[in-house]
PDB file of C-alpha atoms in Angstrom:
ATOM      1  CA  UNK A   1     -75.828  30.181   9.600  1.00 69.00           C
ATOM      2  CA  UNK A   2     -77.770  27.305   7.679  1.00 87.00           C
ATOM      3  CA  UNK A   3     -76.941  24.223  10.180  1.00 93.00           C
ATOM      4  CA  UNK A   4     -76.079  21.104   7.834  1.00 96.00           C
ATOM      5  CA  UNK A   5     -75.355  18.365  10.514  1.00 97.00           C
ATOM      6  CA  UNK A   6     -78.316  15.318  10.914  1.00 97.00           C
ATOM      7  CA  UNK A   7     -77.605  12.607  13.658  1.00 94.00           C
ATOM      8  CA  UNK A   8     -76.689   9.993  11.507  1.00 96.00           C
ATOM      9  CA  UNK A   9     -76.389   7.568   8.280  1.00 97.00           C
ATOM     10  CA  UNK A  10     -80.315   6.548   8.222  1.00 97.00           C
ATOM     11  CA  UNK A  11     -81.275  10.468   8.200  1.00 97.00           C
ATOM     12  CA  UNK A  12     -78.436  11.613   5.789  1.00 97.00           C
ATOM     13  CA  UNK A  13     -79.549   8.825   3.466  1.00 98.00           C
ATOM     14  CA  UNK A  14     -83.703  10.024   3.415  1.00 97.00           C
ATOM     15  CA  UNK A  15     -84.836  10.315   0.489  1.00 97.00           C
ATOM     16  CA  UNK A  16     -82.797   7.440  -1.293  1.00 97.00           C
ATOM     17  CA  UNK A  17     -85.552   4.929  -3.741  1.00 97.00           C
ATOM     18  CA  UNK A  18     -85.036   2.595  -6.426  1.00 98.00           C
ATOM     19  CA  UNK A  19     -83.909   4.089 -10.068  1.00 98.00           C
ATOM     20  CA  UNK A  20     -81.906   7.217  -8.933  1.00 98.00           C
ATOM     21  CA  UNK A  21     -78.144   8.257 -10.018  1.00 98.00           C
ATOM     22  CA  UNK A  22     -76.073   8.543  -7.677  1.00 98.00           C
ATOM     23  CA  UNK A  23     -72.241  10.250  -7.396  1.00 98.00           C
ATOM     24  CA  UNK A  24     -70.221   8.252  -4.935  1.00 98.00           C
ATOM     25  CA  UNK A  25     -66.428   9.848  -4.070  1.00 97.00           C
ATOM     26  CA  UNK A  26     -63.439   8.086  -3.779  1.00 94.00           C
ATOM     27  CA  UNK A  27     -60.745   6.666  -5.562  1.00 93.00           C
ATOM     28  CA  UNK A  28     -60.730   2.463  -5.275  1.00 87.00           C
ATOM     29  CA  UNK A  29     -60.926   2.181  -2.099  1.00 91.00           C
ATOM     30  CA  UNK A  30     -59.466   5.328  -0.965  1.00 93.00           C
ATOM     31  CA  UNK A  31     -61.334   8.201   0.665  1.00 94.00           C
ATOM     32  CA  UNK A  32     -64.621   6.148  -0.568  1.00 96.00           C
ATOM     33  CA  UNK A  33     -68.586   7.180   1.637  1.00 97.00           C
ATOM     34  CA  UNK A  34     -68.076   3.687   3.910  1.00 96.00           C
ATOM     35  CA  UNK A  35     -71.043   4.721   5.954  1.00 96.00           C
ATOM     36  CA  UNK A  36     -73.298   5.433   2.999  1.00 97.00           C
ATOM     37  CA  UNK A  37     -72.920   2.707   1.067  1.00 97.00           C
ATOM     38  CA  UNK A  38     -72.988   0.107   3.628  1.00 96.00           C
ATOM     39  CA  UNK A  39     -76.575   2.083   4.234  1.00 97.00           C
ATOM     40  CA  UNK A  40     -77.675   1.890   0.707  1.00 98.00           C
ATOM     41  CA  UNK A  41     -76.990  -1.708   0.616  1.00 97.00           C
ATOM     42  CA  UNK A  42     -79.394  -2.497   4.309  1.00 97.00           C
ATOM     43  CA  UNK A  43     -81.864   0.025   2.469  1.00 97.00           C
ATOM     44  CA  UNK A  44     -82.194  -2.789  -0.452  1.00 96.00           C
ATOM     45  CA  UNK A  45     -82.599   0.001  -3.122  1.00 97.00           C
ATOM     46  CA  UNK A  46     -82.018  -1.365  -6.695  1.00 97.00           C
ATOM     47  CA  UNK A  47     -82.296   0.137 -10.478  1.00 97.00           C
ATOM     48  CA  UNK A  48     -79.232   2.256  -9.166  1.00 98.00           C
ATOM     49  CA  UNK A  49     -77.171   4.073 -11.614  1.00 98.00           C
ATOM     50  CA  UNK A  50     -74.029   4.489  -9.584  1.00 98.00           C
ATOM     51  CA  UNK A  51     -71.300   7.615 -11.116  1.00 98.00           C
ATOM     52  CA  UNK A  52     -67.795   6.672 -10.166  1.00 96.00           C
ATOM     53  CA  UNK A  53     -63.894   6.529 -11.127  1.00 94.00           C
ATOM     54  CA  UNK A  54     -64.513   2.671 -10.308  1.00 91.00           C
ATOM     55  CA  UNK A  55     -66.481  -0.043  -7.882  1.00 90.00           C
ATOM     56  CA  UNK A  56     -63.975  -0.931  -5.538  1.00 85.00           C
ATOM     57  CA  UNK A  57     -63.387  -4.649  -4.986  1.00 89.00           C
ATOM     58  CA  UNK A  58     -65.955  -7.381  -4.792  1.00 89.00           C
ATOM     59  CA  UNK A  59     -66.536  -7.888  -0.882  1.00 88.00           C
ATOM     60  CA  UNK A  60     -65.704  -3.726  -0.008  1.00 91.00           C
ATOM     61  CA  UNK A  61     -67.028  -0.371  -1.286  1.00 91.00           C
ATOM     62  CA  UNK A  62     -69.805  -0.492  -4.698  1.00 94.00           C
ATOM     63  CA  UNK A  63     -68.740  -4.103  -4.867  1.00 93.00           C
ATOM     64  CA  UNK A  64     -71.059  -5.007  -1.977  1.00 94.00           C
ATOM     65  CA  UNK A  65     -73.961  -3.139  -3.986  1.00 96.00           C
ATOM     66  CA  UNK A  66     -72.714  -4.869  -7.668  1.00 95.00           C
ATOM     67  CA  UNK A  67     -72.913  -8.812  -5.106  1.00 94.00           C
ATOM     68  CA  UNK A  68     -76.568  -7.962  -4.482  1.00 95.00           C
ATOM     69  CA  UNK A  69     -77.532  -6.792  -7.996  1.00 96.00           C
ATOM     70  CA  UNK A  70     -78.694  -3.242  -6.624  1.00 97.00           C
ATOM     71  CA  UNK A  71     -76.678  -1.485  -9.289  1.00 97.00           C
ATOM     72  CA  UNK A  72     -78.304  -1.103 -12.965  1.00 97.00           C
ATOM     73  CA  UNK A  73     -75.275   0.688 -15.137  1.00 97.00           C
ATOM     74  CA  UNK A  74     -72.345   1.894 -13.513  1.00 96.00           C
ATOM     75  CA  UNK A  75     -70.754   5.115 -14.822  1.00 97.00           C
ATOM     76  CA  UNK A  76     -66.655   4.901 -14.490  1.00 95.00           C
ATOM     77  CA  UNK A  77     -63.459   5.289 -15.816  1.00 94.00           C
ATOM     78  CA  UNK A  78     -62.441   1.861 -15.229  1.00 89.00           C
ATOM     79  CA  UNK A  79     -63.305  -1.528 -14.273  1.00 86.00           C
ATOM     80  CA  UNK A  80     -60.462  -1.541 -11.623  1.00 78.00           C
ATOM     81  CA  UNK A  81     -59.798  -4.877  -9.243  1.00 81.00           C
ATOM     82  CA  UNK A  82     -63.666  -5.456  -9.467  1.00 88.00           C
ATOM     83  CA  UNK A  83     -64.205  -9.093 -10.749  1.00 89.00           C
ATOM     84  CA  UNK A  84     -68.117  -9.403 -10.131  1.00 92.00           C
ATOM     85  CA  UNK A  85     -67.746  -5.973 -12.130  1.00 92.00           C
ATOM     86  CA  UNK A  86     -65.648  -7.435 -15.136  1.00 91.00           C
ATOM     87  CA  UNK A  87     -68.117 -10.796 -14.842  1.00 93.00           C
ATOM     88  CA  UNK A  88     -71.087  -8.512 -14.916  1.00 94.00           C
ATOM     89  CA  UNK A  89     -70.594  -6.375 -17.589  1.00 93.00           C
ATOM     90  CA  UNK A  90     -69.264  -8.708 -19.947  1.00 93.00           C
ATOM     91  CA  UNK A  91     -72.242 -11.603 -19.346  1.00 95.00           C
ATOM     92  CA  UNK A  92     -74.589  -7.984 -20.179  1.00 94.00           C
ATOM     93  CA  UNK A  93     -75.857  -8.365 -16.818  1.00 95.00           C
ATOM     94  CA  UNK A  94     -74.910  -4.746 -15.737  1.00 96.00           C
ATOM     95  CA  UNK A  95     -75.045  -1.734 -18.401  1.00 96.00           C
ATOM     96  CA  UNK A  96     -71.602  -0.079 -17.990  1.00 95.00           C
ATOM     97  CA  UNK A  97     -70.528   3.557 -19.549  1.00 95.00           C
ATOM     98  CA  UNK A  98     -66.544   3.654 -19.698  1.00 93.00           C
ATOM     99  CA  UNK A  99     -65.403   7.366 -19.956  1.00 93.00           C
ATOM    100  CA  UNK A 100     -61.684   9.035 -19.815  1.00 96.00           C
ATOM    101  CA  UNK A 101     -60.974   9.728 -15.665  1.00 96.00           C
ATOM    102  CA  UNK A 102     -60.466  13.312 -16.720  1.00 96.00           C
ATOM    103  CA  UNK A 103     -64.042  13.689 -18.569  1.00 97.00           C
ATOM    104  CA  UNK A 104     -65.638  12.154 -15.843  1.00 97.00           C
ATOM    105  CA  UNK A 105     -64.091  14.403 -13.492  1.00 97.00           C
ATOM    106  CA  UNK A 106     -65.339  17.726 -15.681  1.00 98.00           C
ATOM    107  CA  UNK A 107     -68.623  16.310 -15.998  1.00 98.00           C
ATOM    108  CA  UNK A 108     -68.781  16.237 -12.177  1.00 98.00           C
ATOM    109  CA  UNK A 109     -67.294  19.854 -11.921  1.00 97.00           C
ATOM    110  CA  UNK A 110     -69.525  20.844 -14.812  1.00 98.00           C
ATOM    111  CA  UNK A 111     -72.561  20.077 -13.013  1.00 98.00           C
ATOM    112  CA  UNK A 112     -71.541  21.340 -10.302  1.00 98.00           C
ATOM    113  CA  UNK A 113     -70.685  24.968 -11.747  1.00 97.00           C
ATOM    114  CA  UNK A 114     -73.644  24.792 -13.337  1.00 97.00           C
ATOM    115  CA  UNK A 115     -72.848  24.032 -17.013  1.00 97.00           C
ATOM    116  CA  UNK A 116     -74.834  21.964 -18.701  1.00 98.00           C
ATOM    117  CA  UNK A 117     -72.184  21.033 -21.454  1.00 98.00           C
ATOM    118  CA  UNK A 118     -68.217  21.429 -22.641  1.00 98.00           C
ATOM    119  CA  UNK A 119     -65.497  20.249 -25.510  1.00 98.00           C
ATOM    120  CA  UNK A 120     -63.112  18.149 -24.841  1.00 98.00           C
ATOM    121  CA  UNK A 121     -60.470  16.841 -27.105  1.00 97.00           C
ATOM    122  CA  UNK A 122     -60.317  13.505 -24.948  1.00 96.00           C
ATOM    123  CA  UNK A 123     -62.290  10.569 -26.916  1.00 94.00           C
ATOM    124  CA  UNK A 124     -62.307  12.052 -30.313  1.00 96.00           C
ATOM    125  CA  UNK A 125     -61.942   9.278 -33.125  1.00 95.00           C
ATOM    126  CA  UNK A 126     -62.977   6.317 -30.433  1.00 94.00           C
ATOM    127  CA  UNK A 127     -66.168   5.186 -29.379  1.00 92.00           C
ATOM    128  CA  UNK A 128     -66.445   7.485 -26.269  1.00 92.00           C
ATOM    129  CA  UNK A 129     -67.400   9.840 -29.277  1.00 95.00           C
ATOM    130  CA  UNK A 130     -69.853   7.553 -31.143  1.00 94.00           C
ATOM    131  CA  UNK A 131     -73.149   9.338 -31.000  1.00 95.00           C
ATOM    132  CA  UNK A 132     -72.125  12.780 -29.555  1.00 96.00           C
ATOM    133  CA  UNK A 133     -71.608  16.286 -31.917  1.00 97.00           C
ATOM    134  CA  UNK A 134     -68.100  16.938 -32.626  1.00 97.00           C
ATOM    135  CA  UNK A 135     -66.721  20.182 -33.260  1.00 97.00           C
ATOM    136  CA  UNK A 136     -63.269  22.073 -34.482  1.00 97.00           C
ATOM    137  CA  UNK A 137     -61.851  24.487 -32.805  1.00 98.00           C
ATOM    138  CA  UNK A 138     -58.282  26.248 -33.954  1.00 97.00           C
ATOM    139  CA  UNK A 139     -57.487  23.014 -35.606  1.00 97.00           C
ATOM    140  CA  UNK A 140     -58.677  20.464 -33.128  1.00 97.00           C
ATOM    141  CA  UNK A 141     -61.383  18.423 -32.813  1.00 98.00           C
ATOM    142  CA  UNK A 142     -63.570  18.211 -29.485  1.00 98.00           C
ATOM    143  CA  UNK A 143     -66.322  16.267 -28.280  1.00 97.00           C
ATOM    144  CA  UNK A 144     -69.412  17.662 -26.415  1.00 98.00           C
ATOM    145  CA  UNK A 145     -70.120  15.670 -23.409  1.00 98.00           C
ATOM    146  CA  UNK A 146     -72.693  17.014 -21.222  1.00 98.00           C
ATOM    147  CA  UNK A 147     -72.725  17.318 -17.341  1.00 98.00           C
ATOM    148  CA  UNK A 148     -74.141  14.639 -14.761  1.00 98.00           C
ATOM    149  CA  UNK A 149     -77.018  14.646 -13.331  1.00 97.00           C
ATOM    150  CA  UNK A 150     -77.870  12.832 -10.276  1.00 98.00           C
ATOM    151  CA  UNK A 151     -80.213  12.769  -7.635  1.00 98.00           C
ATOM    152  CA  UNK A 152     -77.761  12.332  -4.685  1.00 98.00           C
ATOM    153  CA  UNK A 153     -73.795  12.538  -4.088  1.00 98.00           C
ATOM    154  CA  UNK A 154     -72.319  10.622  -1.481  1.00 98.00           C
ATOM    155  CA  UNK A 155     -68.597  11.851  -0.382  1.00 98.00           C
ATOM    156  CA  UNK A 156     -66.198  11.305   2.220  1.00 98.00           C
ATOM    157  CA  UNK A 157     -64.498  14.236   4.085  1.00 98.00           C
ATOM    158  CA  UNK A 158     -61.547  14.062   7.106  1.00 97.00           C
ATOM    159  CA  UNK A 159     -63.365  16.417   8.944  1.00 98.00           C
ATOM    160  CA  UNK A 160     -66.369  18.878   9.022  1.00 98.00           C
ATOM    161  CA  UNK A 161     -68.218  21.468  10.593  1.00 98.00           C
ATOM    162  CA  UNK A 162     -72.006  21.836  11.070  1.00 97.00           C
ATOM    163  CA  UNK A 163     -72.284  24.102   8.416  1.00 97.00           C
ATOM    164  CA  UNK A 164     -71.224  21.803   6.270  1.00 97.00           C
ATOM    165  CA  UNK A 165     -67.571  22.971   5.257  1.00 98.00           C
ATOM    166  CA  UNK A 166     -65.133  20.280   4.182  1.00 98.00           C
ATOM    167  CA  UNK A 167     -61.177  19.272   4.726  1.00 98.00           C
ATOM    168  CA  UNK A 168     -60.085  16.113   2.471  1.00 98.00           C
ATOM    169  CA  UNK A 169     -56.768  14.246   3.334  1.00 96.00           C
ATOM    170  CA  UNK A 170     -54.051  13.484   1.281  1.00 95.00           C
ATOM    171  CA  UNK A 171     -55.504  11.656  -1.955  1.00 93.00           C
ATOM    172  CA  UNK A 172     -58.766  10.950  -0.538  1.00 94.00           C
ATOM    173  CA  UNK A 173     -59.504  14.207  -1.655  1.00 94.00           C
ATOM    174  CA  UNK A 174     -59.579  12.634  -5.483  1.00 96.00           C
ATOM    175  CA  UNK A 175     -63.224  12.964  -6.914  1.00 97.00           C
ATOM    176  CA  UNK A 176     -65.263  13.691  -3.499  1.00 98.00           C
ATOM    177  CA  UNK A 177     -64.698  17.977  -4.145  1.00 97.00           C
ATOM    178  CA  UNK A 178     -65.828  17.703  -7.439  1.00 97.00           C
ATOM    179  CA  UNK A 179     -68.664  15.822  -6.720  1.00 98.00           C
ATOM    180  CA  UNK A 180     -70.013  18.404  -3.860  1.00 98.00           C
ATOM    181  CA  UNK A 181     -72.827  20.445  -4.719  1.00 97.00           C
ATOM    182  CA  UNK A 182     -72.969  17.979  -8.444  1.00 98.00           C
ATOM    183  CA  UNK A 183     -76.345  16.761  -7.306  1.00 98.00           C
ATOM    184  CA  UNK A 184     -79.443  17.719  -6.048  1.00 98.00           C
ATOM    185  CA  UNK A 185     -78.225  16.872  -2.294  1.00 98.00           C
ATOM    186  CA  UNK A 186     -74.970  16.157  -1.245  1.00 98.00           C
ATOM    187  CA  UNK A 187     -74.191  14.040   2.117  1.00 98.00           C
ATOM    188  CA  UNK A 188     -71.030  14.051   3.319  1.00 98.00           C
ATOM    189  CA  UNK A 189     -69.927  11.939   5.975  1.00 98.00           C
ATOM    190  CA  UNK A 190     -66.948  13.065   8.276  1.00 98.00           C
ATOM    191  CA  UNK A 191     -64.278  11.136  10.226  1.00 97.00           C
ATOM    192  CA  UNK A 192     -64.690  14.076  12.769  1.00 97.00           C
ATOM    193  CA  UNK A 193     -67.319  16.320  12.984  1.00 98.00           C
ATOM    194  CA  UNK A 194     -66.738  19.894  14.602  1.00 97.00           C
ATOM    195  CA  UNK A 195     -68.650  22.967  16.020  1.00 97.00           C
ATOM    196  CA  UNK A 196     -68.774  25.561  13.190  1.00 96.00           C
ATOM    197  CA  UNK A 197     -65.680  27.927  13.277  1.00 94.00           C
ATOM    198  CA  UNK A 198     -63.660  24.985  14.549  1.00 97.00           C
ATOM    199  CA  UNK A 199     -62.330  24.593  11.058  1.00 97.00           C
ATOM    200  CA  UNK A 200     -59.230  27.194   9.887  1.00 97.00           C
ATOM    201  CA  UNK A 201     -61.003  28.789   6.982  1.00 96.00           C
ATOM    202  CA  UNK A 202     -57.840  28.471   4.810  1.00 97.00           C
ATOM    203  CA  UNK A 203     -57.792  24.933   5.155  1.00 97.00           C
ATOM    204  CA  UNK A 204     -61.200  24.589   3.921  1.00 98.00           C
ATOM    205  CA  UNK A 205     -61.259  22.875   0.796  1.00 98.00           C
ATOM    206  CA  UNK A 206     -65.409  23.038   0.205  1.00 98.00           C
ATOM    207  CA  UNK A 207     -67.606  25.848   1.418  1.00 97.00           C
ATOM    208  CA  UNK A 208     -70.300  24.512   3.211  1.00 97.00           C
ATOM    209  CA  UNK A 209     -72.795  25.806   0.156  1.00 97.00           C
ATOM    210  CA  UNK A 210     -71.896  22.484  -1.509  1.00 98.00           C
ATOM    211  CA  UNK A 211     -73.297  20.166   1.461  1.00 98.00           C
ATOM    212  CA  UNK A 212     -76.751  19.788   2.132  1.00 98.00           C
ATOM    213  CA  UNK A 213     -76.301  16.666   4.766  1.00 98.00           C
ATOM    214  CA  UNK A 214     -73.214  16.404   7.027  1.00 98.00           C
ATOM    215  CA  UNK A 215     -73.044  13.709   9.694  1.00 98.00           C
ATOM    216  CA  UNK A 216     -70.081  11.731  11.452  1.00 97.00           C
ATOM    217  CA  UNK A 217     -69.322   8.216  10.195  1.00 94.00           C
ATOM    218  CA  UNK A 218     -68.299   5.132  12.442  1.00 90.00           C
ATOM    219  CA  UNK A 219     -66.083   2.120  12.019  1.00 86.00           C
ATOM    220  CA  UNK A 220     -64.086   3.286   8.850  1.00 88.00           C
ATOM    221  CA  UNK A 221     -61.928   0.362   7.982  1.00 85.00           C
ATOM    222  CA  UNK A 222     -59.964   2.466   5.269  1.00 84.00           C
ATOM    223  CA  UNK A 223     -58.643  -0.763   3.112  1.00 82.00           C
ATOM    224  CA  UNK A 224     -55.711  -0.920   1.046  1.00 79.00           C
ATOM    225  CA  UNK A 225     -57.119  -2.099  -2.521  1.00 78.00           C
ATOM    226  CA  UNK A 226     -52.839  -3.019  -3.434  1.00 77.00           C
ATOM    227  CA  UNK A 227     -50.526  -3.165  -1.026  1.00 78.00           C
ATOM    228  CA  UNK A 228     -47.109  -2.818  -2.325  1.00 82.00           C
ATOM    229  CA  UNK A 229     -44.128  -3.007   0.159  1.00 85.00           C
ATOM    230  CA  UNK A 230     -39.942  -3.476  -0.651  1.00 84.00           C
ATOM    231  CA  UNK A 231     -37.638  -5.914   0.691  1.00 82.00           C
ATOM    232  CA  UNK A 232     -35.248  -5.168   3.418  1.00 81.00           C
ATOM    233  CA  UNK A 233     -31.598  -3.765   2.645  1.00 75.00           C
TER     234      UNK A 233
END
């Protein structure tokens, strides 16, 4: 058994230098790497090209990276609550690649199966296909959008095991299982961390294979990005 566990953010995050792509989980600010990114932003790194369904809001989650200019082109699906991310991209301060949620999801799962390329019909006719070889197939039109590739992936798991197997909860499991194993190392921090064969192994949701780091987090503050509530009857 291949122990993934390190004793915390600073040695889960070795490695980590200016100009690398990185895959960070999460959903807004739901099921998002706290730990790791409030890391990456004490680490200083900039150049960073930062793959993600969105950046959060300005003062939590990527948004503390986008305040401090450490990001150089953000990779989403949308610009989401984010001011400093609206202000940035349109003043052309920060290089910004809109794709459909559901590409960017298979290009996370296509890297990591371990294809380099697929069709999709989403894009075709707009400019998400500008640039890129189209094809027919039985009638229909696709678009060949290649798989990510980034140095790092940063997710966020309820709980863990030393071998690095993973259980998400509730819809913080959005884009953090696609993205394990989508890079060349994937840290995943845990709310719990547990002794391996703690975990029921029909409740794992990632094998362990995926994970090359695996530590406990601290302090999660879990935010609610909109908080939506009804009157009394």
């Amino acid at each position: 058994m291949i122990l993934k566990k390190v004793s915390n953010v600073q040695e889960a995050l070795e490695g980590i230098t200016d100009n690398m792509t990185l895959m960070l989980g999460g959903f807004g600010l739901c099921g998002i790497p706290e730990n790791a990114i409030a890391e990456l932003v004490k680490l200083n790194v900039n150049g960073l090209t930062c793959i993600s369904n969105n950046a959060g809001v300005d003062d939590f989650g990527l948004g503390l990276l986008l305040q401090k200019r450490q990001i150089k082109k953000m990779v989403s699906s949308y610009v989401g609550e984010n001011d400093e991310f609206e202000r940035q991209m349109l003043s052309g301060e920060l290089e910004v690649e809109l794709i459909p949620q559901g590409t960017l999801a298979e290009r996370c799962r296509a890297a990591q199966s371990g294809f380099p390329a697929f069709y999709t019909p989403a894009g075709y006719g707009t400019e998400v296909a500008i640039g890129k070889e189209t094809r027919e197939f039985n009638g229909k039109m696709y678009v060949l959008e290649e798989a990510f590739q980034a140095d790092f992936a940063f997710v966020k798991a309820w709980k863990g095991d030393e071998a690095g197997n993973l259980i998400f909860k509730g819809t913080a499991r959005n884009f953090n299982p696609a993205m394990c194993g989508a890079a060349k190392i994937t840290v995943a921090e845990v709310e719990e961390l547990l002794p391996v064969g703690s975990l029921d192994p029909n409740q794992i949701h990632i094998p362990g294979i995926f994970v090359q780091r695996i530590f406990q987090g601290e302090t999660y503050e879990k935010r609610i990005e909109q908080r939506t509530v009804r009157q009394r009857n």
